[in-house]
GROMACS .gro file of N, CA, C and O in nm:
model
  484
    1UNK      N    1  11.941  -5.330  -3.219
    1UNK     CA    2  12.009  -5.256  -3.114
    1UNK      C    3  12.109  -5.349  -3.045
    1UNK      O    4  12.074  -5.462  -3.010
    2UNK      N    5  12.230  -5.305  -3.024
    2UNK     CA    6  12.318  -5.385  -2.913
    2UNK      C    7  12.328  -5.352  -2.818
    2UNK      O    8  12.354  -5.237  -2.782
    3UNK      N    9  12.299  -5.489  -2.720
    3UNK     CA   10  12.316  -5.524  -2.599
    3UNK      C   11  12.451  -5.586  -2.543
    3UNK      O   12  12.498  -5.700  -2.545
    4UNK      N   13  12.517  -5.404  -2.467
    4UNK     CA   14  12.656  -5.559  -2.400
    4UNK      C   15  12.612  -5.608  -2.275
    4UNK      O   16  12.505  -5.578  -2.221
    5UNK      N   17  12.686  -5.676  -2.235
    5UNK     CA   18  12.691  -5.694  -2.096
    5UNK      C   19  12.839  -5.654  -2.030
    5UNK      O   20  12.938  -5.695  -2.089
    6UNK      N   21  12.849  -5.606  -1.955
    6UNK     CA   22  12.975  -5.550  -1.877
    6UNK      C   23  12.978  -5.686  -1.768
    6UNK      O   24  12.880  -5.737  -1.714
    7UNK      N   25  13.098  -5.719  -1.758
    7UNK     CA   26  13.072  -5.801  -1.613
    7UNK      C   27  13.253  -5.821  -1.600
    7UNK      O   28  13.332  -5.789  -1.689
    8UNK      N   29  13.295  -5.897  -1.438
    8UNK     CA   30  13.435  -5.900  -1.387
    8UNK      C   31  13.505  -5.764  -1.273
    8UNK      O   32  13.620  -5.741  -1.235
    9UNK      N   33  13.339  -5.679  -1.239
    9UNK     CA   34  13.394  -5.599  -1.153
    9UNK      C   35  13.432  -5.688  -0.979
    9UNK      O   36  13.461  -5.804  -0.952
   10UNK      N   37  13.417  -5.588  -0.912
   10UNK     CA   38  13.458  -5.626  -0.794
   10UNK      C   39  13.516  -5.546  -0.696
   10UNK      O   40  13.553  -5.432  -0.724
   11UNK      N   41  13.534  -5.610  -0.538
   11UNK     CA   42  13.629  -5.522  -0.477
   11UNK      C   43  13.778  -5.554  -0.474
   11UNK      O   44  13.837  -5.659  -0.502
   12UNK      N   45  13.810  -5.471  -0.444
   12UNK     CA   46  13.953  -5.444  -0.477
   12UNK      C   47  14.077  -5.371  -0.362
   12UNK      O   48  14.086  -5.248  -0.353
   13UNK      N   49  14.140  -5.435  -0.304
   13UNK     CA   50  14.245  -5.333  -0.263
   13UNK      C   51  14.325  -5.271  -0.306
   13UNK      O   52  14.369  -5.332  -0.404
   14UNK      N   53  14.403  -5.130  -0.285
   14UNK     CA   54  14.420  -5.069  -0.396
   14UNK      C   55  14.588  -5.158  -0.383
   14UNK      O   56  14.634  -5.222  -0.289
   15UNK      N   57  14.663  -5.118  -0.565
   15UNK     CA   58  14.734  -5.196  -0.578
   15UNK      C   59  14.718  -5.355  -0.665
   15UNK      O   60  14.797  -5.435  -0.714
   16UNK      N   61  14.559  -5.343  -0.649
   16UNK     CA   62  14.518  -5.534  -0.730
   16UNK      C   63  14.489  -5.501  -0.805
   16UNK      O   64  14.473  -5.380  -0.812
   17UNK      N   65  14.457  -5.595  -0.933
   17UNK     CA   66  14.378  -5.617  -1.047
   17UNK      C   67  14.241  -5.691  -1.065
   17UNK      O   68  14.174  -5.768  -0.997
   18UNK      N   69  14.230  -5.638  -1.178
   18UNK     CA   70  14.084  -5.693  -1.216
   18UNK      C   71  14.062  -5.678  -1.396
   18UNK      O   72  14.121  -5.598  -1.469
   19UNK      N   73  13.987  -5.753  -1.425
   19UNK     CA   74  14.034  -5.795  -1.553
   19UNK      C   75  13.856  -5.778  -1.580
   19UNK      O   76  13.780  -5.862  -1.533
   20UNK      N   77  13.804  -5.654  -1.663
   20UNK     CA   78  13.658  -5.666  -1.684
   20UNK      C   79  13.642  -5.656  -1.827
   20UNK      O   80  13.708  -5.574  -1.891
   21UNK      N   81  13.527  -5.764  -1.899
   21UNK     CA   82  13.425  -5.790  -2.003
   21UNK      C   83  13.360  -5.696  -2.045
   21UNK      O   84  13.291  -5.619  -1.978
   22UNK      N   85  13.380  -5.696  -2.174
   22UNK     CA   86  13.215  -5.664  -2.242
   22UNK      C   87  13.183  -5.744  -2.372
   22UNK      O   88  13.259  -5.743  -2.469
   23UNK      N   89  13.092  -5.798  -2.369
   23UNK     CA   90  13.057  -5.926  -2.444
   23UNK      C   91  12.895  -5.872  -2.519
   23UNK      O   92  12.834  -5.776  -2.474
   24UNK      N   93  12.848  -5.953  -2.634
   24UNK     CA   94  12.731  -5.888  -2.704
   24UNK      C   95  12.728  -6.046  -2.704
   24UNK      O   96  12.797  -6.101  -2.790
   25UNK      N   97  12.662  -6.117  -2.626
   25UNK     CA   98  12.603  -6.263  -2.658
   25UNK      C   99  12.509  -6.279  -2.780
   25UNK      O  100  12.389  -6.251  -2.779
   26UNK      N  101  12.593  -6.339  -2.907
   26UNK     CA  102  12.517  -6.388  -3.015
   26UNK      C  103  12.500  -6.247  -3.107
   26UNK      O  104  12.403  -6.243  -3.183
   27UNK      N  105  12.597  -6.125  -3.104
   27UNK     CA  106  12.603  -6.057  -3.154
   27UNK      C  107  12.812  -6.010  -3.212
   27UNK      O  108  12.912  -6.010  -3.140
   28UNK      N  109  12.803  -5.989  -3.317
   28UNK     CA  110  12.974  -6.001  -3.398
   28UNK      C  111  13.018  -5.819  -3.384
   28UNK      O  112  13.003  -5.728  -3.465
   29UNK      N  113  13.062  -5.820  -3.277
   29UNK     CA  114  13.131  -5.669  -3.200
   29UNK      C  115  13.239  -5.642  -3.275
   29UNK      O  116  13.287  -5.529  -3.266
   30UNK      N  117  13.308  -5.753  -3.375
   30UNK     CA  118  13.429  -5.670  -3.403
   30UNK      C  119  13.451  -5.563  -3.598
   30UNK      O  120  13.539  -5.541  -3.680
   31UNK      N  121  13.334  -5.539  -3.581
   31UNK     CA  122  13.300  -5.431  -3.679
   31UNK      C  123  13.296  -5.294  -3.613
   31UNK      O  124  13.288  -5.181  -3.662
   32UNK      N  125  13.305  -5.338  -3.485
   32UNK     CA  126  13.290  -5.182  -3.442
   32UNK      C  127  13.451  -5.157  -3.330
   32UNK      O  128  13.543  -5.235  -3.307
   33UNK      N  129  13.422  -5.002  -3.278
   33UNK     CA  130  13.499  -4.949  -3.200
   33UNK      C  131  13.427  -4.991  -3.099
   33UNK      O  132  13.306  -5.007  -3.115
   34UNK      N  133  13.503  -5.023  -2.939
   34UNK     CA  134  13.435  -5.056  -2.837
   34UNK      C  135  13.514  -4.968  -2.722
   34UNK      O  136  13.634  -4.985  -2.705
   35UNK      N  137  13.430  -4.864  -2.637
   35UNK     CA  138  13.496  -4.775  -2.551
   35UNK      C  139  13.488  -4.821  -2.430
   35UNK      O  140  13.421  -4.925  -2.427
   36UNK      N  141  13.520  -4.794  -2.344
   36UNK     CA  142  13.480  -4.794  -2.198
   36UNK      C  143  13.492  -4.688  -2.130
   36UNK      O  144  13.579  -4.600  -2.133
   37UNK      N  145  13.391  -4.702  -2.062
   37UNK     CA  146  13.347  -4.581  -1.940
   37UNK      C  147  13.348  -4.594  -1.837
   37UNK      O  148  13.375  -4.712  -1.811
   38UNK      N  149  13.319  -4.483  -1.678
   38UNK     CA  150  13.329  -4.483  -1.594
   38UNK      C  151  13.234  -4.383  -1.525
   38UNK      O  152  13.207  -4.278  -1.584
   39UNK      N  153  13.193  -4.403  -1.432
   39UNK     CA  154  13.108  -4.299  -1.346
   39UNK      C  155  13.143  -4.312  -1.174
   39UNK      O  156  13.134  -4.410  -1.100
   40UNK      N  157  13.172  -4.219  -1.155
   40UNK     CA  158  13.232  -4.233  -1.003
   40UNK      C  159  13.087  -4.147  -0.970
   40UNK      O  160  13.023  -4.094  -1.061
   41UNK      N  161  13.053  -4.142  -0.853
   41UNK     CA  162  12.981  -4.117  -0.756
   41UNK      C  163  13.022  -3.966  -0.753
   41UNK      O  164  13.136  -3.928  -0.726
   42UNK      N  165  12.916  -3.885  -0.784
   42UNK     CA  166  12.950  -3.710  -0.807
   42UNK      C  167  12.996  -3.676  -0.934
   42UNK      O  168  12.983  -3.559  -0.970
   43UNK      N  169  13.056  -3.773  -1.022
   43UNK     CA  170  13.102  -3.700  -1.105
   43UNK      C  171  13.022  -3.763  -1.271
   43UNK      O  172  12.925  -3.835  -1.293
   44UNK      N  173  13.126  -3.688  -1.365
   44UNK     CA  174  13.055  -3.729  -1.479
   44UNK      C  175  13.082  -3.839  -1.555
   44UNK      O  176  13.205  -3.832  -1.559
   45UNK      N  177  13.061  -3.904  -1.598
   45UNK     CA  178  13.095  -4.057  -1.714
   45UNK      C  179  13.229  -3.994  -1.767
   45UNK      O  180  13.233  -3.874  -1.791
   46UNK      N  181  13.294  -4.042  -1.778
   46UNK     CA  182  13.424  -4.031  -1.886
   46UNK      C  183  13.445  -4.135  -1.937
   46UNK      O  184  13.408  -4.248  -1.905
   47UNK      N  185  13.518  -4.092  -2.034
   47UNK     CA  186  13.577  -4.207  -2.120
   47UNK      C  187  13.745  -4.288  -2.101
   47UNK      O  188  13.846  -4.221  -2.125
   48UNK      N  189  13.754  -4.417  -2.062
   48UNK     CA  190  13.869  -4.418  -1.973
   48UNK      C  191  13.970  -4.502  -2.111
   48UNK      O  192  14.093  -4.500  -2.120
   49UNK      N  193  13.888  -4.558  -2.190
   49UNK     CA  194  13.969  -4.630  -2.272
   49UNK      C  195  13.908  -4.630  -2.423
   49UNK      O  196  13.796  -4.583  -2.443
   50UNK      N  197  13.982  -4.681  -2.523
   50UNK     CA  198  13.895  -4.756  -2.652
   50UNK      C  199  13.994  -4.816  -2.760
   50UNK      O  200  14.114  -4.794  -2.776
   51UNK      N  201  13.925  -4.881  -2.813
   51UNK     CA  202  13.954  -4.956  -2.887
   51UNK      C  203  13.889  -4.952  -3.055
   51UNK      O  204  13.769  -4.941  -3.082
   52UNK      N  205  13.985  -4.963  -3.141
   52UNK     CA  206  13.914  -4.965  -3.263
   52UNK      C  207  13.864  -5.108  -3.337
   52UNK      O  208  13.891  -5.222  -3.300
   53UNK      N  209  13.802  -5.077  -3.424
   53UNK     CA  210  13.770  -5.216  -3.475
   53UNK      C  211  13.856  -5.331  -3.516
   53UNK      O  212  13.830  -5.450  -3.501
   54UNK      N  213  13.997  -5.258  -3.589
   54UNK     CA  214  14.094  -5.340  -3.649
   54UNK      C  215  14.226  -5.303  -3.546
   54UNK      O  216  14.336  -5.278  -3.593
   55UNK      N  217  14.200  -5.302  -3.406
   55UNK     CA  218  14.268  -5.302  -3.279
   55UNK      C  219  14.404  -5.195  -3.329
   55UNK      O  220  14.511  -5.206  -3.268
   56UNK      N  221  14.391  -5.082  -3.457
   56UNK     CA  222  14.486  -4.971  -3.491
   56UNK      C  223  14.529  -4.896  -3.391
   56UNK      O  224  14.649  -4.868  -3.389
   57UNK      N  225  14.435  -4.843  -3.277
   57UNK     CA  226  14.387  -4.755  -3.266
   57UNK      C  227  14.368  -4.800  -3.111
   57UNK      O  228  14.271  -4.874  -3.096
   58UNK      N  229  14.447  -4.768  -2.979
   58UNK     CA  230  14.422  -4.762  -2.867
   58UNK      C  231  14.392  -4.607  -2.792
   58UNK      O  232  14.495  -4.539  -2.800
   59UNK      N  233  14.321  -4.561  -2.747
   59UNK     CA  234  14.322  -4.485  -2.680
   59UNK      C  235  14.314  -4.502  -2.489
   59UNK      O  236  14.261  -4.597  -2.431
   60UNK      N  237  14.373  -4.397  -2.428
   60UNK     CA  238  14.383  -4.419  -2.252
   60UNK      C  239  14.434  -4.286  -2.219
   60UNK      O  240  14.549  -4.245  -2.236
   61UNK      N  241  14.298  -4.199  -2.152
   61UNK     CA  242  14.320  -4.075  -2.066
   61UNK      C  243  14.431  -4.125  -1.966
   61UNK      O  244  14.444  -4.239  -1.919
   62UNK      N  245  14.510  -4.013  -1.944
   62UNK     CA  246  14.604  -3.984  -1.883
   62UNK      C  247  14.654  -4.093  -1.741
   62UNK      O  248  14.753  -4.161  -1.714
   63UNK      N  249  14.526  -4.061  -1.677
   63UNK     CA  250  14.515  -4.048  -1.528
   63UNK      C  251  14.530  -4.265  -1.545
   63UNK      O  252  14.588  -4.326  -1.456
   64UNK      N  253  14.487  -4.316  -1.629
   64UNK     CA  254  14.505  -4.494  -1.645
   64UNK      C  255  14.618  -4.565  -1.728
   64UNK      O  256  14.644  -4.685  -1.724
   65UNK      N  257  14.705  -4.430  -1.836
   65UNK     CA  258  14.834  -4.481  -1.860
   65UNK      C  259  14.918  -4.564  -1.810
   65UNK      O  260  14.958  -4.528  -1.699
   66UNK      N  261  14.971  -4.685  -1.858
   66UNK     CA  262  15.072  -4.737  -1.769
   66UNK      C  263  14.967  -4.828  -1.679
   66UNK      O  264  15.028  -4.925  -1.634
   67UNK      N  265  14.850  -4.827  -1.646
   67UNK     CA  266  14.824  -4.906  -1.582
   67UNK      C  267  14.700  -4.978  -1.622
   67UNK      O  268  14.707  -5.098  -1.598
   68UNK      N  269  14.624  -4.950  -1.661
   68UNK     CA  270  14.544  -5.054  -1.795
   68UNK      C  271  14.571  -5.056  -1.950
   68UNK      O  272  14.610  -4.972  -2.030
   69UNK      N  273  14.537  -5.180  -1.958
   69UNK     CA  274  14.570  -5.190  -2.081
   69UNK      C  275  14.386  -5.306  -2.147
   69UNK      O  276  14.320  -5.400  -2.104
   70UNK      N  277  14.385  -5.212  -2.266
   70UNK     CA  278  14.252  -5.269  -2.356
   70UNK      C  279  14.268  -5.366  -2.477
   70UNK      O  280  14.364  -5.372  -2.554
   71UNK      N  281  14.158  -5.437  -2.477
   71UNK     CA  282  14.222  -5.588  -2.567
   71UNK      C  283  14.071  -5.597  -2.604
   71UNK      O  284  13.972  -5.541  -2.556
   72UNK      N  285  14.092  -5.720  -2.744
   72UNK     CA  286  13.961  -5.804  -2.783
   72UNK      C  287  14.021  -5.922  -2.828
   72UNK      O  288  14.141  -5.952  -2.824
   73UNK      N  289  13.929  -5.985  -2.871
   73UNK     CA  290  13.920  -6.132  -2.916
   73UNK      C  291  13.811  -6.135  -2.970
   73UNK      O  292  13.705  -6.169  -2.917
   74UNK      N  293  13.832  -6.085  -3.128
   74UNK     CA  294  13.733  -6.143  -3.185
   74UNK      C  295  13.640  -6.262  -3.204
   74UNK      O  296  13.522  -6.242  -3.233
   75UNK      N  297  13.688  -6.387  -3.188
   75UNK     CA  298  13.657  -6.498  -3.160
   75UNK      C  299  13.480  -6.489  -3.081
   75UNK      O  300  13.360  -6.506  -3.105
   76UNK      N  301  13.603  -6.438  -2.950
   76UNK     CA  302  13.446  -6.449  -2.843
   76UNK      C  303  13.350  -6.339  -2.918
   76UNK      O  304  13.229  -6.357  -2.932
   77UNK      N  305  13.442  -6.185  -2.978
   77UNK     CA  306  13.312  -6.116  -2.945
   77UNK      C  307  13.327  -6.005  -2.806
   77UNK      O  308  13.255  -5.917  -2.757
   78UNK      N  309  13.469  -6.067  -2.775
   78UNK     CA  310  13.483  -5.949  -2.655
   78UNK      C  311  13.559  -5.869  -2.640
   78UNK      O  312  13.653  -5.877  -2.719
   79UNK      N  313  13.564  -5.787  -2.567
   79UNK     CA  314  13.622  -5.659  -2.578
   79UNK      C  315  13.688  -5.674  -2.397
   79UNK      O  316  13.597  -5.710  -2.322
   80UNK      N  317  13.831  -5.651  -2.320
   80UNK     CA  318  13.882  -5.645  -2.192
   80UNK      C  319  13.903  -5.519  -2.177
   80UNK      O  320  13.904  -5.427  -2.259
   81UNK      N  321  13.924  -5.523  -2.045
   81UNK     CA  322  14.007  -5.375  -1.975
   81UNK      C  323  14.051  -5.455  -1.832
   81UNK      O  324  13.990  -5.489  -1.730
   82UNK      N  325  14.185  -5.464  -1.881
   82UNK     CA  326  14.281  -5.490  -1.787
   82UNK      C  327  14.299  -5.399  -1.683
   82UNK      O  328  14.310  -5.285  -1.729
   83UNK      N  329  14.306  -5.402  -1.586
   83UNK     CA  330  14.312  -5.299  -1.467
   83UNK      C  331  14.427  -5.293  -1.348
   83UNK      O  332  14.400  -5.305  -1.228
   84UNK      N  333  14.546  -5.274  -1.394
   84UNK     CA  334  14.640  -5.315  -1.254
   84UNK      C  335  14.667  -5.181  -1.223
   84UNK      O  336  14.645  -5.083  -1.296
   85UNK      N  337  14.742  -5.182  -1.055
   85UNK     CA  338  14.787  -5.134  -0.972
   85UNK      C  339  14.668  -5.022  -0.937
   85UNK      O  340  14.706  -4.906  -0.920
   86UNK      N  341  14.530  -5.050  -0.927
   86UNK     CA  342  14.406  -5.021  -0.874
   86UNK      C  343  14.423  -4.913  -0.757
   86UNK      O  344  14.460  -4.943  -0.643
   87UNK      N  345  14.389  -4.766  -0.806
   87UNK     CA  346  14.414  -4.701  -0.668
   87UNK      C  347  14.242  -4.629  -0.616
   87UNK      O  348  14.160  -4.610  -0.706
   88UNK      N  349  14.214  -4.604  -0.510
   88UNK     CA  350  14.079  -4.559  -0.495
   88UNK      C  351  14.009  -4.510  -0.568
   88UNK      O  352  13.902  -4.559  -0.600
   89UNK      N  353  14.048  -4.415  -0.606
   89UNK     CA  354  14.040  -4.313  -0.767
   89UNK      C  355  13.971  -4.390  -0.859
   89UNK      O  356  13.893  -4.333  -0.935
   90UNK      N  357  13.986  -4.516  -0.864
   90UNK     CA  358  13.947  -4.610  -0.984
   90UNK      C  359  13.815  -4.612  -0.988
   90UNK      O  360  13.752  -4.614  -1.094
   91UNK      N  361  13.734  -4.613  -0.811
   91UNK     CA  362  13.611  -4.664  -0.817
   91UNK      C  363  13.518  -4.601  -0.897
   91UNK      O  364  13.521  -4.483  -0.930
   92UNK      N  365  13.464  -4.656  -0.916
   92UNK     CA  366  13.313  -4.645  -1.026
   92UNK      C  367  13.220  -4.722  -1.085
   92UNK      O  368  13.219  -4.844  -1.066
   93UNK      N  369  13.155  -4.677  -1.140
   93UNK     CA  370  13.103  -4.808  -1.229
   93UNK      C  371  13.088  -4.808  -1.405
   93UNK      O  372  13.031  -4.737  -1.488
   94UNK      N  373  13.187  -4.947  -1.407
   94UNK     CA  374  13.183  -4.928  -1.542
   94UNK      C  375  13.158  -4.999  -1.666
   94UNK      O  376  13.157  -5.121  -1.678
   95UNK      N  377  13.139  -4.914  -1.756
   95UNK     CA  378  13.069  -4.891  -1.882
   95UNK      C  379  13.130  -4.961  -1.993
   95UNK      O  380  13.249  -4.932  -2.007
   96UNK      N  381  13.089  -5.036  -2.066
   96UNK     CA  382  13.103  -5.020  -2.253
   96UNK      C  383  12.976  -4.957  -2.333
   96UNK      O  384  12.863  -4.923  -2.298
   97UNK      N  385  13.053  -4.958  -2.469
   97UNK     CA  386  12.943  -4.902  -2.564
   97UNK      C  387  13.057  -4.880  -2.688
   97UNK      O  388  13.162  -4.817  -2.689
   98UNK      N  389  12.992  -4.957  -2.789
   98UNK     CA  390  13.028  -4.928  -2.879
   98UNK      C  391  13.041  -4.821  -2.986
   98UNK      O  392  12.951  -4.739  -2.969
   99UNK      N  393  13.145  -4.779  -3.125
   99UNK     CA  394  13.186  -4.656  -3.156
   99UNK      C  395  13.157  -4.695  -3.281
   99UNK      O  396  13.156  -4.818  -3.288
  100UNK      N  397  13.131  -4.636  -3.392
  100UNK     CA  398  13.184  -4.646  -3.552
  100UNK      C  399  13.323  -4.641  -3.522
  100UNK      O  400  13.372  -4.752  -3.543
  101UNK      N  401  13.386  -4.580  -3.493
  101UNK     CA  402  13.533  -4.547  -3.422
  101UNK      C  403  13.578  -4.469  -3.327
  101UNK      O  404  13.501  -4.381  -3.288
  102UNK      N  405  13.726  -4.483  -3.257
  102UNK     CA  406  13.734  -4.427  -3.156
  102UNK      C  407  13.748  -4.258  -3.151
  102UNK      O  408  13.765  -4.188  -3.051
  103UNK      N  409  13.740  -4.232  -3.243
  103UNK     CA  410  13.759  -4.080  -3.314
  103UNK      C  411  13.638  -4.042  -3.333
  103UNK      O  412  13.613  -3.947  -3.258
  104UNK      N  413  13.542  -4.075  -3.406
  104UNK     CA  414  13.378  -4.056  -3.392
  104UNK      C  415  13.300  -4.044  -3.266
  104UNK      O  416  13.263  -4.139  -3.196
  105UNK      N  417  13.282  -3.930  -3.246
  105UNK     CA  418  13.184  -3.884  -3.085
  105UNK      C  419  13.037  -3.944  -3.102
  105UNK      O  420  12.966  -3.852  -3.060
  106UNK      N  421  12.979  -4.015  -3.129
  106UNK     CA  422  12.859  -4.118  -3.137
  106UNK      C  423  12.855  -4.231  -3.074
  106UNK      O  424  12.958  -4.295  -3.052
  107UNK      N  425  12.739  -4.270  -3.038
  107UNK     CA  426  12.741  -4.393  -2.969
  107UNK      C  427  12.619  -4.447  -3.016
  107UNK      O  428  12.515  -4.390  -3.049
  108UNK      N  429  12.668  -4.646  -3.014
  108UNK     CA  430  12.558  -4.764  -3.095
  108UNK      C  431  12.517  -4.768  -2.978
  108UNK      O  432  12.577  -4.736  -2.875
  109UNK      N  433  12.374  -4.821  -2.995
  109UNK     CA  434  12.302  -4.902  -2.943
  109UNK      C  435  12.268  -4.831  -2.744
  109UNK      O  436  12.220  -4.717  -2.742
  110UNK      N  437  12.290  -4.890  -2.617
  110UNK     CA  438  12.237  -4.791  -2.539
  110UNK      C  439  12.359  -4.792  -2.427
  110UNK      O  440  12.478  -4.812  -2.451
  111UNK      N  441  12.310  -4.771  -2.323
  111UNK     CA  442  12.373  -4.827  -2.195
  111UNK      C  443  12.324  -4.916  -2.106
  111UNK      O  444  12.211  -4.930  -2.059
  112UNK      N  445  12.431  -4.976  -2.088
  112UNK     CA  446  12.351  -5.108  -1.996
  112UNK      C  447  12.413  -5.118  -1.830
  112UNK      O  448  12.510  -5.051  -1.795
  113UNK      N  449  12.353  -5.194  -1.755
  113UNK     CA  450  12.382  -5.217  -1.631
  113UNK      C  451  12.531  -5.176  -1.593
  113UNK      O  452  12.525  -5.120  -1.484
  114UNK      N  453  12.648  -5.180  -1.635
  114UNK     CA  454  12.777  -5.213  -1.586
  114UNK      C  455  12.789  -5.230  -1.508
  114UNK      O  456  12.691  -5.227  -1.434
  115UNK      N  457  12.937  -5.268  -1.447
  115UNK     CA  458  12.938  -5.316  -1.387
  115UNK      C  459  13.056  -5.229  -1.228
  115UNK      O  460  13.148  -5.151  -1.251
  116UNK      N  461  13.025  -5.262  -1.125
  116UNK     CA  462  13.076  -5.192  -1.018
  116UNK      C  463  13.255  -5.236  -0.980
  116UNK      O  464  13.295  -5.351  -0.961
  117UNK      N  465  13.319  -5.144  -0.977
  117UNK     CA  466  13.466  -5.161  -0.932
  117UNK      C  467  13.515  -5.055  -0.800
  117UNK      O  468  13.538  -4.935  -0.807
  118UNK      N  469  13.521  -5.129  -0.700
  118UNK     CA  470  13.564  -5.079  -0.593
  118UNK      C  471  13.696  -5.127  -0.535
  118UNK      O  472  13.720  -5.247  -0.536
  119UNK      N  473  13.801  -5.020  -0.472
  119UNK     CA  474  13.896  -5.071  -0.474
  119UNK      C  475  13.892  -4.922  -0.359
  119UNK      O  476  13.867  -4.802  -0.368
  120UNK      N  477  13.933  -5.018  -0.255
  120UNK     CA  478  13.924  -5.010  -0.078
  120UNK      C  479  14.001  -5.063  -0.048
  120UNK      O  480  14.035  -5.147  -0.131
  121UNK      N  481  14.092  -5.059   0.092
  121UNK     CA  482  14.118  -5.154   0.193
  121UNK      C  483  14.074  -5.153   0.326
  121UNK      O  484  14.106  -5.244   0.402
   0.00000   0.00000   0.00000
């Protein structure tokens, strides 16, 4: 089973960045698709970004166009989500989880802690 870890949230005024992880310590992530998620307070998980295995393949709902952008580095094993010009809207807490691909509605392994992004002034 894979275990990520999400981590690099934080608070935020809106307007800043934040640059958040998902890492599989001692596990080789870049066989797979790696998504990211979100859960705001009331609402439901969505899917805000993803990535394919052979980085073909970006996906980004509407509402984060233009203002994040998703990356890996195979090397480490990790998977980013760049986050600029941060508006309240953003807050949540968020998610990875890996894909067979970003086109395949399935998900590896479980959900883990993620991590919290608040963006206040």
């Amino acid at each position: 089973q894979v275990q990520l870890v999400e981590s690099g949230g934080g608070l935020v005024q809106p307007g800043g960045s934040l640059r958040l992880s998902c890492a599989a310590p001692g596990f080789t992530l870049d066989n797979y698709a790696i998504g990211w998620f979100r859960q705001a307070p009331g609402k439901e998980r969505e899917r805000v970004s993803c990535i394919s295995n052979n980085e073909g393949s970006r996906y980004y709902i509407d509402s984060v166009k233009g203002r994040f952008t998703i990356s890996r580095d195979n090397a480490k094993s990790t998977v980013y989500l760049q986050m600029n010009s941060l508006k309240p809207e953003d807050t949540a807490v968020y998610y990875c989880r890996a894909q067979p691909g970003c086109e395949i509605k399935v998900m590896i392994g479980s959900w883990g802690q993620g991590t919290q992004v608040t963006v206040s002034s």
